[in-house]
Short mmCIF file of C-alpha atoms in Angstrom, two decimals:
data_model
loop_
_atom_site.label_atom_id
_atom_site.label_comp_id
_atom_site.label_asym_id
_atom_site.label_seq_id
_atom_site.Cartn_x
_atom_site.Cartn_y
_atom_site.Cartn_z
CA UNK A 1224 -26.29 25.10 -47.64
CA UNK A 1225 -24.82 28.47 -46.55
CA UNK A 1226 -27.93 30.22 -47.99
CA UNK A 1227 -30.24 27.99 -45.98
CA UNK A 1228 -28.42 28.84 -42.68
CA UNK A 1229 -28.71 32.49 -43.61
CA UNK A 1230 -32.35 32.20 -44.01
CA UNK A 1231 -32.72 30.38 -40.82
CA UNK A 1232 -30.82 32.99 -39.01
CA UNK A 1233 -32.82 35.98 -40.35
CA UNK A 1234 -36.07 34.08 -39.43
CA UNK A 1235 -34.91 33.59 -35.66
CA UNK A 1236 -33.82 37.34 -35.49
CA UNK A 1237 -37.34 38.32 -36.92
CA UNK A 1238 -39.15 36.14 -34.42
CA UNK A 1239 -37.08 37.32 -31.43
CA UNK A 1240 -37.76 40.89 -32.48
CA UNK A 1241 -41.56 40.36 -32.72
CA UNK A 1242 -41.60 38.76 -29.33
CA UNK A 1243 -39.73 41.56 -27.80
CA UNK A 1244 -42.25 44.13 -29.09
CA UNK A 1245 -45.24 42.65 -27.48
CA UNK A 1246 -44.96 43.30 -23.65
CA UNK A 1247 -47.63 42.74 -21.14
CA UNK A 1248 -48.28 45.20 -18.48
CA UNK A 1249 -50.03 44.93 -15.15
CA UNK A 1250 -52.11 47.82 -13.82
CA UNK A 1251 -52.59 47.73 -9.99
CA UNK A 1252 -55.55 49.64 -8.79
CA UNK A 1253 -56.45 51.14 -5.34
CA UNK A 1254 -59.05 48.32 -4.64
CA UNK A 1255 -56.46 45.62 -5.08
CA UNK A 1256 -57.30 44.57 -8.61
CA UNK A 1257 -54.41 43.46 -10.89
CA UNK A 1258 -55.35 44.11 -14.66
CA UNK A 1259 -53.22 42.39 -17.22
CA UNK A 1260 -52.87 44.13 -20.55
CA UNK A 1261 -51.59 43.09 -23.95
CA UNK A 1262 -50.43 46.61 -24.71
CA UNK A 1263 -48.99 49.56 -22.91
CA UNK A 1264 -51.75 51.73 -21.31
CA UNK A 1265 -52.21 55.09 -22.91
CA UNK A 1266 -53.53 58.03 -20.79
CA UNK A 1267 -56.28 59.87 -22.55
CA UNK A 1268 -55.83 63.40 -21.01
CA UNK A 1269 -59.40 64.64 -22.01
CA UNK A 1270 -61.13 61.91 -20.13
CA UNK A 1271 -58.69 61.14 -17.43
CA UNK A 1272 -58.77 57.35 -18.32
CA UNK A 1273 -56.15 54.87 -19.23
CA UNK A 1274 -56.97 52.95 -22.36
CA UNK A 1275 -55.54 49.44 -22.94
CA UNK A 1276 -56.24 46.05 -24.68
CA UNK A 1277 -57.18 43.36 -22.14
CA UNK A 1278 -56.05 39.62 -22.34
CA UNK A 1279 -58.93 38.84 -24.72
CA UNK A 1280 -58.04 41.77 -27.04
CA UNK A 1281 -60.97 44.13 -26.02
CA UNK A 1282 -60.35 47.75 -25.53
CA UNK A 1283 -60.83 48.59 -21.91
CA UNK A 1284 -60.54 51.77 -19.83
CA UNK A 1285 -59.73 52.51 -16.15
CA UNK A 1286 -59.66 55.80 -14.29
CA UNK A 1287 -56.43 57.41 -13.84
CA UNK A 1288 -57.35 58.16 -10.17
CA UNK A 1289 -57.92 54.46 -9.52
CA UNK A 1290 -54.56 53.45 -10.72
CA UNK A 1291 -51.70 52.84 -8.25
CA UNK A 1292 -48.87 51.46 -10.39
CA UNK A 1293 -48.34 50.25 -13.98
CA UNK A 1294 -45.56 47.72 -14.31
CA UNK A 1295 -44.08 46.00 -17.45
CA UNK A 1296 -44.45 42.26 -16.93
#
């Protein structure tokens, strides 16, 4: 019984840890769009574009100059 409870506790901790790692972000643009991302946007210095995965899992880019704010959801 004790072993079973320990396994449940470890499983719960792992699930909470995985949930905490996957944060969504919202990119606010100058033209008023709110872009929801499934990963933290990364700035590519060579192109001047933020690269992120959108809600459907596609890699998408937006110009750094068009971004007003990036917030964690």
